PDB file of C-alpha atoms in Angstrom:
ATOM      1  CA  LEU A   1     -13.763 -19.490 -21.742  1.00  0.00           C
ATOM      2  CA  GLU A   2     -11.015 -21.196 -19.742  1.00  0.00           C
ATOM      3  CA  ARG A   3     -11.408 -24.132 -17.382  1.00  0.00           C
ATOM      4  CA  LEU A   4      -9.349 -23.692 -14.211  1.00  0.00           C
ATOM      5  CA  SER A   5     -10.297 -26.837 -12.278  1.00  0.00           C
ATOM      6  CA  LYS A   6     -12.886 -29.586 -12.241  1.00  0.00           C
ATOM      7  CA  ARG A   7     -15.572 -27.152 -11.070  1.00  0.00           C
ATOM      8  CA  VAL A   8     -14.315 -23.674 -11.951  1.00  0.00           C
ATOM      9  CA  TRP A   9     -14.218 -21.652 -15.186  1.00  0.00           C
ATOM     10  CA  THR A  10     -13.429 -18.075 -16.128  1.00  0.00           C
ATOM     11  CA  VAL A  11     -14.471 -15.929 -19.082  1.00  0.00           C
ATOM     12  CA  LEU A  12     -11.530 -13.651 -19.766  1.00  0.00           C
ATOM     13  CA  GLY A  13     -12.366 -10.287 -21.326  1.00  0.00           C
ATOM     14  CA  LEU A  14     -16.130 -10.739 -21.123  1.00  0.00           C
ATOM     15  CA  GLY A  15     -16.511  -7.102 -22.088  1.00  0.00           C
ATOM     16  CA  ASP A  16     -14.621  -3.866 -21.488  1.00  0.00           C
ATOM     17  CA  GLU A  17     -11.615  -6.069 -20.588  1.00  0.00           C
ATOM     18  CA  VAL A  18     -13.432  -7.374 -17.492  1.00  0.00           C
ATOM     19  CA  ASN A  19     -13.124 -10.994 -16.360  1.00  0.00           C
ATOM     20  CA  ALA A  20     -15.965 -13.082 -14.944  1.00  0.00           C
ATOM     21  CA  GLY A  21     -16.073 -16.585 -13.485  1.00  0.00           C
ATOM     22  CA  PHE A  22     -18.373 -19.340 -12.363  1.00  0.00           C
ATOM     23  CA  VAL A  23     -18.412 -22.458 -10.212  1.00  0.00           C
ATOM     24  CA  SER A  24     -20.373 -25.683 -10.640  1.00  0.00           C
ATOM     25  CA  THR A  25     -21.438 -27.000  -7.214  1.00  0.00           C
ATOM     26  CA  GLY A  26     -23.867 -29.752  -8.107  1.00  0.00           C
ATOM     27  CA  ALA A  27     -26.579 -27.716  -6.371  1.00  0.00           C
ATOM     28  CA  GLY A  28     -26.541 -24.718  -8.674  1.00  0.00           C
ATOM     29  CA  ALA A  29     -23.892 -22.538 -10.279  1.00  0.00           C
ATOM     30  CA  VAL A  30     -22.275 -19.524  -8.612  1.00  0.00           C
ATOM     31  CA  VAL A  31     -21.329 -16.571 -10.835  1.00  0.00           C
ATOM     32  CA  PHE A  32     -18.664 -14.003  -9.938  1.00  0.00           C
ATOM     33  CA  ASP A  33     -19.158 -10.663 -11.736  1.00  0.00           C
ATOM     34  CA  THR A  34     -21.571 -10.204 -14.622  1.00  0.00           C
ATOM     35  CA  GLY A  35     -19.988  -7.797 -17.100  1.00  0.00           C
ATOM     36  CA  ALA A  36     -20.437  -4.217 -18.216  1.00  0.00           C
ATOM     37  CA  THR A  37     -23.863  -4.539 -19.900  1.00  0.00           C
ATOM     38  CA  VAL A  38     -27.049  -6.578 -19.598  1.00  0.00           C
ATOM     39  CA  GLU A  39     -26.210  -8.124 -22.966  1.00  0.00           C
ATOM     40  CA  GLN A  40     -22.918  -9.371 -21.584  1.00  0.00           C
ATOM     41  CA  GLY A  41     -24.815 -10.772 -18.596  1.00  0.00           C
ATOM     42  CA  HIS A  42     -27.161 -12.758 -20.867  1.00  0.00           C
ATOM     43  CA  TYR A  43     -24.169 -14.017 -22.853  1.00  0.00           C
ATOM     44  CA  LEU A  44     -22.458 -15.125 -19.642  1.00  0.00           C
ATOM     45  CA  ARG A  45     -25.598 -16.826 -18.359  1.00  0.00           C
ATOM     46  CA  ARG A  46     -25.866 -18.900 -21.549  1.00  0.00           C
ATOM     47  CA  ILE A  47     -22.236 -19.971 -21.181  1.00  0.00           C
ATOM     48  CA  VAL A  48     -22.733 -20.907 -17.518  1.00  0.00           C
ATOM     49  CA  GLU A  49     -25.868 -22.960 -18.114  1.00  0.00           C
ATOM     50  CA  GLU A  50     -24.497 -24.715 -21.204  1.00  0.00           C
ATOM     51  CA  THR A  51     -21.194 -25.518 -19.491  1.00  0.00           C
ATOM     52  CA  THR A  52     -22.416 -26.642 -16.068  1.00  0.00           C
ATOM     53  CA  LYS A  53     -25.911 -27.939 -16.985  1.00  0.00           C
ATOM     54  CA  GLU A  54     -27.026 -26.121 -13.816  1.00  0.00           C
ATOM     55  CA  GLU A  55     -29.166 -23.097 -13.145  1.00  0.00           C
ATOM     56  CA  VAL A  56     -27.457 -20.121 -11.551  1.00  0.00           C
ATOM     57  CA  ALA A  57     -28.161 -20.155  -7.808  1.00  0.00           C
ATOM     58  CA  PHE A  58     -26.018 -17.225  -6.606  1.00  0.00           C
ATOM     59  CA  VAL A  59     -24.420 -14.147  -8.144  1.00  0.00           C
ATOM     60  CA  ILE A  60     -21.552 -12.328  -6.422  1.00  0.00           C
ATOM     61  CA  ASN A  61     -20.335  -8.871  -7.444  1.00  0.00           C
ATOM     62  CA  SER A  62     -16.691  -8.228  -6.661  1.00  0.00           C
ATOM     63  CA  HIS A  63     -17.541  -4.543  -6.107  1.00  0.00           C
ATOM     64  CA  TYR A  64     -19.832  -1.764  -7.257  1.00  0.00           C
ATOM     65  CA  HIS A  65     -17.949  -0.474 -10.309  1.00  0.00           C
ATOM     66  CA  ARG A  66     -20.275  -0.649 -13.305  1.00  0.00           C
ATOM     67  CA  ARG A  67     -17.991  -2.723 -15.516  1.00  0.00           C
ATOM     68  CA  HIS A  68     -18.316  -5.637 -13.075  1.00  0.00           C
ATOM     69  CA  CYS A  69     -22.000  -5.668 -12.185  1.00  0.00           C
ATOM     70  CA  SER A  70     -24.053  -4.166 -15.013  1.00  0.00           C
ATOM     71  CA  GLY A  71     -25.039  -7.617 -16.293  1.00  0.00           C
ATOM     72  CA  ASN A  72     -26.884  -8.430 -13.061  1.00  0.00           C
ATOM     73  CA  ALA A  73     -30.375  -8.143 -14.533  1.00  0.00           C
ATOM     74  CA  ALA A  74     -29.736 -11.210 -16.706  1.00  0.00           C
ATOM     75  CA  PHE A  75     -29.863 -13.539 -13.688  1.00  0.00           C
ATOM     76  CA  ASP A  76     -32.906 -14.575 -11.642  1.00  0.00           C
ATOM     77  CA  ALA A  77     -30.737 -15.773  -8.783  1.00  0.00           C
ATOM     78  CA  THR A  78     -29.872 -14.784  -5.212  1.00  0.00           C
ATOM     79  CA  TYR A  79     -27.373 -11.928  -5.096  1.00  0.00           C
ATOM     80  CA  LEU A  80     -24.729 -11.764  -2.384  1.00  0.00           C
ATOM     81  CA  PHE A  81     -23.886  -8.095  -1.763  1.00  0.00           C
ATOM     82  CA  HIS A  82     -21.329  -6.655   0.595  1.00  0.00           C
ATOM     83  CA  ARG A  83     -23.174  -3.961   2.538  1.00  0.00           C
ATOM     84  CA  LYS A  84     -20.916  -1.115   1.388  1.00  0.00           C
ATOM     85  CA  SER A  85     -21.342  -2.093  -2.256  1.00  0.00           C
ATOM     86  CA  PHE A  86     -25.092  -2.497  -1.787  1.00  0.00           C
ATOM     87  CA  GLU A  87     -25.389   0.951  -0.202  1.00  0.00           C
ATOM     88  CA  LYS A  88     -23.367   2.557  -2.998  1.00  0.00           C
ATOM     89  CA  MET A  89     -25.409   0.826  -5.708  1.00  0.00           C
ATOM     90  CA  SER A  90     -28.668   1.703  -3.924  1.00  0.00           C
ATOM     91  CA  LYS A  91     -27.791   5.409  -3.906  1.00  0.00           C
ATOM     92  CA  GLU A  92     -27.219   5.200  -7.659  1.00  0.00           C
ATOM     93  CA  GLY A  93     -30.397   3.194  -8.264  1.00  0.00           C
ATOM     94  CA  ARG A  94     -28.482   0.087  -9.329  1.00  0.00           C
ATOM     95  CA  ALA A  95     -29.104  -2.325  -6.433  1.00  0.00           C
ATOM     96  CA  ASN A  96     -32.465  -3.362  -7.897  1.00  0.00           C
ATOM     97  CA  THR A  97     -31.394  -5.724 -10.662  1.00  0.00           C
ATOM     98  CA  GLY A  98     -34.648  -5.247 -12.535  1.00  0.00           C
ATOM     99  CA  ASN A  99     -35.307  -8.979 -12.480  1.00  0.00           C
ATOM    100  CA  PRO A 100     -38.493  -9.713 -10.488  1.00  0.00           C
ATOM    101  CA  LYS A 101     -37.354 -13.277  -9.751  1.00  0.00           C
ATOM    102  CA  ALA A 102     -34.100 -12.175  -8.145  1.00  0.00           C
ATOM    103  CA  THR A 103     -33.537 -11.951  -4.389  1.00  0.00           C
ATOM    104  CA  HIS A 104     -30.571 -10.677  -2.433  1.00  0.00           C
ATOM    105  CA  ILE A 105     -28.631 -11.133   0.787  1.00  0.00           C
ATOM    106  CA  VAL A 106     -26.613  -8.254   2.233  1.00  0.00           C
ATOM    107  CA  PHE A 107     -23.742  -8.917   4.642  1.00  0.00           C
ATOM    108  CA  SER A 108     -20.699  -7.269   6.162  1.00  0.00           C
ATOM    109  CA  LYS A 109     -17.168  -8.514   6.776  1.00  0.00           C
ATOM    110  CA  ASP A 110     -16.308 -12.007   5.523  1.00  0.00           C
ATOM    111  CA  GLY A 111     -18.598 -14.868   4.529  1.00  0.00           C
ATOM    112  CA  LEU A 112     -18.623 -18.612   3.974  1.00  0.00           C
ATOM    113  CA  LEU A 113     -20.977 -20.370   1.575  1.00  0.00           C
ATOM    114  CA  LYS A 114     -21.341 -24.142   1.314  1.00  0.00           C
ATOM    115  CA  LEU A 115     -23.298 -25.186  -1.739  1.00  0.00           C
ATOM    116  CA  GLY A 116     -23.414 -28.809  -2.784  1.00  0.00           C
ATOM    117  CA  ASP A 117     -20.031 -30.122  -1.763  1.00  0.00           C
ATOM    118  CA  VAL A 118     -18.154 -26.900  -2.569  1.00  0.00           C
ATOM    119  CA  ILE A 119     -16.993 -24.373   0.030  1.00  0.00           C
ATOM    120  CA  LEU A 120     -16.714 -20.771  -1.167  1.00  0.00           C
ATOM    121  CA  GLU A 121     -14.874 -18.266   1.027  1.00  0.00           C
ATOM    122  CA  LEU A 122     -15.678 -14.560   0.695  1.00  0.00           C
ATOM    123  CA  LYS A 123     -13.169 -12.045   2.025  1.00  0.00           C
ATOM    124  CA  GLU A 124     -13.901  -8.342   2.428  1.00  0.00           C
ATOM    125  CA  THR A 125     -11.224  -6.049   0.971  1.00  0.00           C
ATOM    126  CA  MET A 126     -11.107  -2.261   1.037  1.00  0.00           C
ATOM    127  CA  GLY A 127      -7.945  -1.305  -0.841  1.00  0.00           C
ATOM    128  CA  HIS A 128      -9.264  -0.935  -4.382  1.00  0.00           C
ATOM    129  CA  ALA A 129     -12.821   0.086  -3.453  1.00  0.00           C
ATOM    130  CA  PRO A 130     -14.887  -0.111  -0.243  1.00  0.00           C
ATOM    131  CA  GLY A 131     -16.937  -3.270   0.129  1.00  0.00           C
ATOM    132  CA  SER A 132     -15.000  -5.335  -2.398  1.00  0.00           C
ATOM    133  CA  LEU A 133     -14.961  -9.132  -2.232  1.00  0.00           C
ATOM    134  CA  VAL A 134     -12.431 -11.833  -3.060  1.00  0.00           C
ATOM    135  CA  LEU A 135     -13.869 -15.292  -3.697  1.00  0.00           C
ATOM    136  CA  SER A 136     -11.455 -18.112  -2.898  1.00  0.00           C
ATOM    137  CA  LEU A 137     -11.976 -21.825  -3.472  1.00  0.00           C
ATOM    138  CA  PRO A 138      -9.082 -23.583  -1.725  1.00  0.00           C
ATOM    139  CA  GLY A 139     -10.474 -26.981  -2.691  1.00  0.00           C
ATOM    140  CA  GLU A 140     -10.165 -25.985  -6.352  1.00  0.00           C
ATOM    141  CA  GLY A 141      -6.925 -24.005  -6.074  1.00  0.00           C
ATOM    142  CA  VAL A 142      -8.534 -20.841  -7.485  1.00  0.00           C
ATOM    143  CA  ALA A 143      -9.328 -17.321  -6.256  1.00  0.00           C
ATOM    144  CA  PHE A 144     -11.341 -14.621  -8.000  1.00  0.00           C
ATOM    145  CA  THR A 145      -9.871 -11.285  -6.913  1.00  0.00           C
ATOM    146  CA  GLY A 146     -11.972  -8.651  -8.643  1.00  0.00           C
ATOM    147  CA  ASP A 147      -9.947  -5.462  -8.995  1.00  0.00           C
ATOM    148  CA  LEU A 148      -7.760  -6.149  -5.997  1.00  0.00           C
ATOM    149  CA  LEU A 149      -5.424  -7.599  -8.640  1.00  0.00           C
ATOM    150  CA  PHE A 150      -4.630  -6.407 -12.166  1.00  0.00           C
ATOM    151  CA  VAL A 151      -2.373  -8.562 -14.352  1.00  0.00           C
ATOM    152  CA  GLY A 152      -0.597  -6.920 -17.283  1.00  0.00           C
ATOM    153  CA  HIS A 153      -2.504  -3.685 -16.606  1.00  0.00           C
ATOM    154  CA  VAL A 154      -1.683  -0.607 -14.564  1.00  0.00           C
ATOM    155  CA  PRO A 155      -4.152  -0.681 -11.636  1.00  0.00           C
ATOM    156  CA  THR A 156      -6.775   2.043 -11.342  1.00  0.00           C
ATOM    157  CA  SER A 157      -7.273   3.825  -8.035  1.00  0.00           C
ATOM    158  CA  THR A 158     -10.285   6.146  -8.304  1.00  0.00           C
ATOM    159  CA  HIS A 159     -11.765   4.969  -4.971  1.00  0.00           C
ATOM    160  CA  SER A 160      -8.675   3.351  -3.482  1.00  0.00           C
ATOM    161  CA  ASP A 161      -6.792   3.387  -0.197  1.00  0.00           C
ATOM    162  CA  LEU A 162      -3.317   2.682  -1.551  1.00  0.00           C
ATOM    163  CA  LYS A 163      -1.655   1.665   1.726  1.00  0.00           C
ATOM    164  CA  LYS A 164      -4.468  -0.723   2.582  1.00  0.00           C
ATOM    165  CA  TRP A 165      -4.357  -2.086  -0.975  1.00  0.00           C
ATOM    166  CA  ALA A 166      -0.658  -2.947  -0.711  1.00  0.00           C
ATOM    167  CA  SER A 167      -1.295  -4.659   2.633  1.00  0.00           C
ATOM    168  CA  GLU A 168      -4.182  -6.699   1.226  1.00  0.00           C
ATOM    169  CA  LEU A 169      -2.031  -7.878  -1.666  1.00  0.00           C
ATOM    170  CA  ALA A 170       0.374  -9.370   0.904  1.00  0.00           C
ATOM    171  CA  TRP A 171      -2.604 -11.345   2.276  1.00  0.00           C
ATOM    172  CA  LEU A 172      -3.714 -12.330  -1.228  1.00  0.00           C
ATOM    173  CA  GLU A 173      -0.290 -13.764  -2.014  1.00  0.00           C
ATOM    174  CA  LYS A 174      -0.557 -16.149   0.949  1.00  0.00           C
ATOM    175  CA  LEU A 175      -3.858 -17.719  -0.091  1.00  0.00           C
ATOM    176  CA  PRO A 176      -3.553 -21.513  -0.485  1.00  0.00           C
ATOM    177  CA  VAL A 177      -4.351 -21.454  -4.216  1.00  0.00           C
ATOM    178  CA  GLU A 178      -2.333 -21.609  -7.426  1.00  0.00           C
ATOM    179  CA  GLN A 179      -4.437 -19.486  -9.790  1.00  0.00           C
ATOM    180  CA  TRP A 180      -5.702 -15.932  -9.230  1.00  0.00           C
ATOM    181  CA  VAL A 181      -8.309 -14.557 -11.648  1.00  0.00           C
ATOM    182  CA  PRO A 182      -7.870 -10.764 -11.706  1.00  0.00           C
ATOM    183  CA  GLY A 183     -10.518  -8.204 -12.527  1.00  0.00           C
ATOM    184  CA  HIS A 184      -8.535  -7.393 -15.662  1.00  0.00           C
ATOM    185  CA  GLY A 185      -5.834  -9.356 -17.458  1.00  0.00           C
ATOM    186  CA  LYS A 186      -4.681 -12.940 -17.760  1.00  0.00           C
ATOM    187  CA  ILE A 187      -4.681 -15.573 -14.992  1.00  0.00           C
ATOM    188  CA  GLY A 188      -2.207 -14.484 -12.348  1.00  0.00           C
ATOM    189  CA  ASN A 189       0.313 -16.117 -10.036  1.00  0.00           C
ATOM    190  CA  ARG A 190       2.241 -15.061  -6.935  1.00  0.00           C
ATOM    191  CA  GLU A 191       4.800 -13.153  -8.978  1.00  0.00           C
ATOM    192  CA  ASP A 192       2.035 -11.045 -10.544  1.00  0.00           C
ATOM    193  CA  ILE A 193       0.794 -10.183  -7.052  1.00  0.00           C
ATOM    194  CA  ARG A 194       4.319  -9.214  -5.961  1.00  0.00           C
ATOM    195  CA  ILE A 195       4.743  -6.990  -9.031  1.00  0.00           C
ATOM    196  CA  GLN A 196       1.600  -5.023  -8.268  1.00  0.00           C
ATOM    197  CA  ARG A 197       2.398  -4.772  -4.550  1.00  0.00           C
ATOM    198  CA  GLN A 198       5.878  -3.465  -5.348  1.00  0.00           C
ATOM    199  CA  TYR A 199       4.349  -0.923  -7.732  1.00  0.00           C
ATOM    200  CA  LEU A 200       1.969   0.384  -5.055  1.00  0.00           C
ATOM    201  CA  GLN A 201       4.645   0.415  -2.350  1.00  0.00           C
ATOM    202  CA  GLY A 202       7.032   2.261  -4.667  1.00  0.00           C
ATOM    203  CA  LEU A 203       4.317   4.710  -5.612  1.00  0.00           C
ATOM    204  CA  ILE A 204       3.612   5.463  -1.943  1.00  0.00           C
ATOM    205  CA  SER A 205       7.241   5.775  -0.822  1.00  0.00           C
ATOM    206  CA  SER A 206       8.406   7.847  -3.811  1.00  0.00           C
ATOM    207  CA  THR A 207       5.451  10.218  -3.644  1.00  0.00           C
ATOM    208  CA  THR A 208       5.955  10.659   0.097  1.00  0.00           C
ATOM    209  CA  MET A 209       9.628  11.551  -0.395  1.00  0.00           C
ATOM    210  CA  LEU A 210       8.955  14.019  -3.208  1.00  0.00           C
ATOM    211  CA  LYS A 211       6.011  15.630  -1.400  1.00  0.00           C
ATOM    212  CA  ARG A 212       8.119  16.119   1.726  1.00  0.00           C
ATOM    213  CA  ALA A 213      10.801  17.684  -0.473  1.00  0.00           C
ATOM    214  CA  GLY A 214       8.270  20.368  -1.337  1.00  0.00           C
ATOM    215  CA  LEU A 215       7.283  19.285  -4.828  1.00  0.00           C
ATOM    216  CA  ALA A 216       3.735  19.870  -6.045  1.00  0.00           C
ATOM    217  CA  VAL A 217       1.905  17.006  -7.719  1.00  0.00           C
ATOM    218  CA  GLU A 218       2.313  18.758 -11.082  1.00  0.00           C
ATOM    219  CA  ASP A 219       6.095  18.748 -10.557  1.00  0.00           C
ATOM    220  CA  ILE A 220       6.067  15.033  -9.754  1.00  0.00           C
ATOM    221  CA  LEU A 221       4.060  14.232 -12.873  1.00  0.00           C
ATOM    222  CA  GLU A 222       6.391  16.349 -14.983  1.00  0.00           C
ATOM    223  CA  ARG A 223       9.485  14.534 -13.676  1.00  0.00           C
ATOM    224  CA  GLY A 224       8.011  11.120 -14.532  1.00  0.00           C
ATOM    225  CA  GLU A 225      10.428   9.327 -12.185  1.00  0.00           C
ATOM    226  CA  LEU A 226       7.992   7.164 -10.202  1.00  0.00           C
ATOM    227  CA  PRO A 227       7.768   3.371 -10.727  1.00  0.00           C
ATOM    228  CA  LEU A 228       5.844   2.716 -13.898  1.00  0.00           C
ATOM    229  CA  LEU A 229       4.990  -1.022 -13.930  1.00  0.00           C
ATOM    230  CA  GLY A 230       6.243  -1.318 -17.492  1.00  0.00           C
ATOM    231  CA  THR A 231       4.355   1.706 -18.800  1.00  0.00           C
ATOM    232  CA  SER A 232       5.294   5.251 -19.793  1.00  0.00           C
ATOM    233  CA  PRO A 233       5.134   8.421 -17.674  1.00  0.00           C
ATOM    234  CA  GLY A 234       2.220   9.525 -19.842  1.00  0.00           C
ATOM    235  CA  CYS A 235       0.027   6.516 -18.989  1.00  0.00           C
ATOM    236  CA  PRO A 236      -3.294   8.043 -17.812  1.00  0.00           C
ATOM    237  CA  HIS A 237      -3.886   5.347 -15.185  1.00  0.00           C
ATOM    238  CA  HIS A 238      -0.412   5.852 -13.725  1.00  0.00           C
ATOM    239  CA  ARG A 239      -0.817   9.625 -13.679  1.00  0.00           C
ATOM    240  CA  ARG A 240      -4.106   9.282 -11.798  1.00  0.00           C
ATOM    241  CA  ASN A 241      -2.410   6.902  -9.362  1.00  0.00           C
ATOM    242  CA  VAL A 242       0.285   9.496  -8.710  1.00  0.00           C
ATOM    243  CA  VAL A 243      -2.380  12.111  -7.923  1.00  0.00           C
ATOM    244  CA  ARG A 244      -4.194   9.646  -5.646  1.00  0.00           C
ATOM    245  CA  ALA A 245      -0.969   8.815  -3.817  1.00  0.00           C
ATOM    246  CA  PHE A 246      -0.082  12.502  -3.420  1.00  0.00           C
ATOM    247  CA  ARG A 247      -3.432  13.133  -1.688  1.00  0.00           C
ATOM    248  CA  GLN A 248      -3.033  10.187   0.688  1.00  0.00           C
ATOM    249  CA  VAL A 249       0.586  10.429   1.847  1.00  0.00           C
ATOM    250  CA  ALA A 250       1.845  12.734   4.579  1.00  0.00           C
TER     251      ALA A 250
END
């Protein structure tokens, strides 16, 4: 548990190396991501209520990947779902949290929530996964990025649009905050955002060049010459990113 400002905390590595966070508004707490299991969700709820002395009013999922939203059933709150995430979770039977006291609101694009005297800004992002959300609190100097940002980890790209992701990181860097809570890893800063953006841009440009030179993806993986973000050519996440890039570049 780490306090980031007067009203904002994060739980780093809640489970499966996933970060979660919460905000005290004076009119109820807001939780961002709930962990990889219901047990982790109950653990997080206890921390939130003991720390803020408030009941949880809203729960926000950064996106639909299971490691970030499988603790939802622990909260009898109002869920804020991006429509694309809600549709994906509904198809998989996961949109119903299983908590009969819970309600939900589904929206598209960006959103603004004023609770108590705190303003929470929700921004739609598509680079890592469709229907992802970034929660920024300019008044507190903090942003929760979900998996738009990885710090100290090679990003994963199973459902990603790599070019859009790099572009959205340029936007993320300009947010008027000082602390970025990533989906995975330690608290980030602008340099961490630049490092990941440079990795993605290098991945795109290098793969494009090698593909146009006639190399197959197997040849590119064998050469191991693409930017590695401090890892080895054998890193499974990096290898999957190379394959993803190869499919998306001309």
